[in-house]
């Protein structure tokens, strides 16, 4: 079965090459033929591309369906502020101390 197919393909290849060589070379420009061939090729390409039905990505049965979206997360509201509180006030001061690395006094910010 393989040899007859190979023979037919070889014969078709040789025939196409012979027909192509038999045509005389012409230096004139034929834009009408080129435009018609381009339009025909565009139409054939569009027909081939539109041959399959429009389906979603997961509809062919090969892939599993996408997972459902996660459930919304609800957070508890913050507790109400206490009726009395001592608000934290950050107190910062700048101190100078000796740095053996720099060999001089350096400023340092310390917050309590």
PDB file of C-alpha atoms in Angstrom:
ATOM      1  CA  UNK A   1       0.000   0.000   0.000  1.00  0.00           C
ATOM      2  CA  UNK A   2       2.886   2.316   0.755  1.00  0.00           C
ATOM      3  CA  UNK A   3       4.638   1.868  -2.602  1.00  0.00           C
ATOM      4  CA  UNK A   4       1.673   2.890  -4.808  1.00  0.00           C
ATOM      5  CA  UNK A   5       1.141   6.034  -2.737  1.00  0.00           C
ATOM      6  CA  UNK A   6       4.844   6.853  -2.954  1.00  0.00           C
ATOM      7  CA  UNK A   7       4.744   6.336  -6.716  1.00  0.00           C
ATOM      8  CA  UNK A   8       1.738   8.656  -7.120  1.00  0.00           C
ATOM      9  CA  UNK A   9       3.348  11.370  -4.981  1.00  0.00           C
ATOM     10  CA  UNK A  10       6.611  11.113  -6.912  1.00  0.00           C
ATOM     11  CA  UNK A  11       4.812  11.284 -10.262  1.00  0.00           C
ATOM     12  CA  UNK A  12       2.796  14.323  -9.132  1.00  0.00           C
ATOM     13  CA  UNK A  13       5.967  16.071  -7.946  1.00  0.00           C
ATOM     14  CA  UNK A  14       7.787  15.429 -11.214  1.00  0.00           C
ATOM     15  CA  UNK A  15       4.766  16.525 -13.260  1.00  0.00           C
ATOM     16  CA  UNK A  16       4.405  19.775 -11.303  1.00  0.00           C
ATOM     17  CA  UNK A  17       8.104  20.506 -11.729  1.00  0.00           C
ATOM     18  CA  UNK A  18       7.956  19.822 -15.454  1.00  0.00           C
ATOM     19  CA  UNK A  19       4.919  22.054 -15.945  1.00  0.00           C
ATOM     20  CA  UNK A  20       6.622  24.811 -13.993  1.00  0.00           C
ATOM     21  CA  UNK A  21       9.746  24.615 -16.142  1.00  0.00           C
ATOM     22  CA  UNK A  22       7.818  24.562 -19.396  1.00  0.00           C
ATOM     23  CA  UNK A  23       6.350  28.013 -18.887  1.00  0.00           C
ATOM     24  CA  UNK A  24       8.352  30.737 -20.641  1.00  0.00           C
ATOM     25  CA  UNK A  25       9.808  33.529 -18.547  1.00  0.00           C
ATOM     26  CA  UNK A  26       8.043  36.836 -19.095  1.00  0.00           C
ATOM     27  CA  UNK A  27       9.128  40.152 -17.649  1.00  0.00           C
ATOM     28  CA  UNK A  28       5.777  41.921 -17.726  1.00  0.00           C
ATOM     29  CA  UNK A  29       3.808  42.704 -14.601  1.00  0.00           C
ATOM     30  CA  UNK A  30       0.318  41.288 -14.174  1.00  0.00           C
ATOM     31  CA  UNK A  31      -1.114  42.888 -11.023  1.00  0.00           C
ATOM     32  CA  UNK A  32      -4.694  41.893 -11.799  1.00  0.00           C
ATOM     33  CA  UNK A  33      -3.871  38.210 -11.564  1.00  0.00           C
ATOM     34  CA  UNK A  34      -1.933  38.716  -8.324  1.00  0.00           C
ATOM     35  CA  UNK A  35      -4.791  40.681  -6.749  1.00  0.00           C
ATOM     36  CA  UNK A  36      -7.333  38.077  -7.809  1.00  0.00           C
ATOM     37  CA  UNK A  37      -5.176  35.281  -6.397  1.00  0.00           C
ATOM     38  CA  UNK A  38      -4.796  37.194  -3.122  1.00  0.00           C
ATOM     39  CA  UNK A  39      -8.527  37.739  -2.795  1.00  0.00           C
ATOM     40  CA  UNK A  40      -9.196  34.090  -3.626  1.00  0.00           C
ATOM     41  CA  UNK A  41      -6.638  32.983  -1.024  1.00  0.00           C
ATOM     42  CA  UNK A  42      -8.209  35.262   1.582  1.00  0.00           C
ATOM     43  CA  UNK A  43     -11.636  33.792   0.867  1.00  0.00           C
ATOM     44  CA  UNK A  44     -10.383  30.204   1.078  1.00  0.00           C
ATOM     45  CA  UNK A  45      -8.524  30.966   4.321  1.00  0.00           C
ATOM     46  CA  UNK A  46     -11.620  32.570   5.841  1.00  0.00           C
ATOM     47  CA  UNK A  47     -13.752  29.588   4.844  1.00  0.00           C
ATOM     48  CA  UNK A  48     -11.313  27.164   6.445  1.00  0.00           C
ATOM     49  CA  UNK A  49     -11.025  29.258   9.603  1.00  0.00           C
ATOM     50  CA  UNK A  50     -14.788  29.565  10.031  1.00  0.00           C
ATOM     51  CA  UNK A  51     -15.378  25.851   9.510  1.00  0.00           C
ATOM     52  CA  UNK A  52     -15.477  24.938  13.209  1.00  0.00           C
ATOM     53  CA  UNK A  53     -18.330  26.025  15.508  1.00  0.00           C
ATOM     54  CA  UNK A  54     -17.668  28.653  18.137  1.00  0.00           C
ATOM     55  CA  UNK A  55     -17.150  26.809  21.395  1.00  0.00           C
ATOM     56  CA  UNK A  56     -15.747  27.782  24.730  1.00  0.00           C
ATOM     57  CA  UNK A  57     -12.269  26.643  25.655  1.00  0.00           C
ATOM     58  CA  UNK A  58     -13.407  23.940  28.068  1.00  0.00           C
ATOM     59  CA  UNK A  59     -16.268  22.513  26.008  1.00  0.00           C
ATOM     60  CA  UNK A  60     -14.356  19.844  24.094  1.00  0.00           C
ATOM     61  CA  UNK A  61     -14.241  17.449  27.054  1.00  0.00           C
ATOM     62  CA  UNK A  62     -10.461  17.220  27.133  1.00  0.00           C
ATOM     63  CA  UNK A  63      -9.931  19.704  29.939  1.00  0.00           C
ATOM     64  CA  UNK A  64     -11.668  19.740  33.264  1.00  0.00           C
ATOM     65  CA  UNK A  65     -14.062  22.628  33.808  1.00  0.00           C
ATOM     66  CA  UNK A  66     -12.611  25.616  35.624  1.00  0.00           C
ATOM     67  CA  UNK A  67     -12.973  25.619  39.394  1.00  0.00           C
ATOM     68  CA  UNK A  68     -15.745  27.717  40.897  1.00  0.00           C
ATOM     69  CA  UNK A  69     -14.776  31.134  42.211  1.00  0.00           C
ATOM     70  CA  UNK A  70     -13.806  31.216  45.879  1.00  0.00           C
ATOM     71  CA  UNK A  71     -16.427  32.142  48.405  1.00  0.00           C
ATOM     72  CA  UNK A  72     -16.279  35.732  49.582  1.00  0.00           C
ATOM     73  CA  UNK A  73     -14.443  36.220  52.830  1.00  0.00           C
ATOM     74  CA  UNK A  74     -16.242  38.207  55.472  1.00  0.00           C
ATOM     75  CA  UNK A  75     -14.229  39.783  58.237  1.00  0.00           C
ATOM     76  CA  UNK A  76     -15.658  40.694  61.598  1.00  0.00           C
ATOM     77  CA  UNK A  77     -15.877  44.425  62.191  1.00  0.00           C
ATOM     78  CA  UNK A  78     -13.308  45.854  64.570  1.00  0.00           C
ATOM     79  CA  UNK A  79     -14.340  45.999  68.204  1.00  0.00           C
ATOM     80  CA  UNK A  80     -15.666  49.312  69.431  1.00  0.00           C
ATOM     81  CA  UNK A  81     -13.209  51.514  71.289  1.00  0.00           C
ATOM     82  CA  UNK A  82     -13.340  51.208  75.060  1.00  0.00           C
ATOM     83  CA  UNK A  83     -15.230  53.809  77.028  1.00  0.00           C
ATOM     84  CA  UNK A  84     -11.989  54.863  78.701  1.00  0.00           C
ATOM     85  CA  UNK A  85      -8.485  54.517  77.367  1.00  0.00           C
ATOM     86  CA  UNK A  86      -5.035  55.852  77.730  1.00  0.00           C
ATOM     87  CA  UNK A  87      -3.999  56.548  74.217  1.00  0.00           C
ATOM     88  CA  UNK A  88      -0.450  55.640  73.392  1.00  0.00           C
ATOM     89  CA  UNK A  89       1.577  58.715  72.602  1.00  0.00           C
ATOM     90  CA  UNK A  90       4.894  58.029  71.036  1.00  0.00           C
ATOM     91  CA  UNK A  91       7.606  60.157  72.521  1.00  0.00           C
ATOM     92  CA  UNK A  92      10.842  60.445  70.602  1.00  0.00           C
ATOM     93  CA  UNK A  93      14.090  62.143  71.505  1.00  0.00           C
ATOM     94  CA  UNK A  94      17.380  62.578  69.763  1.00  0.00           C
ATOM     95  CA  UNK A  95      20.413  61.442  71.725  1.00  0.00           C
ATOM     96  CA  UNK A  96      24.061  61.614  70.857  1.00  0.00           C
ATOM     97  CA  UNK A  97      26.332  58.731  71.686  1.00  0.00           C
ATOM     98  CA  UNK A  98      29.882  57.708  70.829  1.00  0.00           C
ATOM     99  CA  UNK A  99      30.253  55.381  67.847  1.00  0.00           C
ATOM    100  CA  UNK A 100      33.481  53.416  67.702  1.00  0.00           C
ATOM    101  CA  UNK A 101      32.735  52.629  64.050  1.00  0.00           C
ATOM    102  CA  UNK A 102      32.664  56.276  62.959  1.00  0.00           C
ATOM    103  CA  UNK A 103      35.041  57.433  65.673  1.00  0.00           C
ATOM    104  CA  UNK A 104      32.822  60.342  66.686  1.00  0.00           C
ATOM    105  CA  UNK A 105      29.542  61.210  68.329  1.00  0.00           C
ATOM    106  CA  UNK A 106      26.512  60.322  66.219  1.00  0.00           C
ATOM    107  CA  UNK A 107      22.877  61.298  66.580  1.00  0.00           C
ATOM    108  CA  UNK A 108      20.354  58.590  67.229  1.00  0.00           C
ATOM    109  CA  UNK A 109      16.556  58.848  67.411  1.00  0.00           C
ATOM    110  CA  UNK A 110      14.984  56.834  70.185  1.00  0.00           C
ATOM    111  CA  UNK A 111      11.241  56.523  70.583  1.00  0.00           C
ATOM    112  CA  UNK A 112       9.537  55.259  73.749  1.00  0.00           C
TER     113      UNK A 112
END
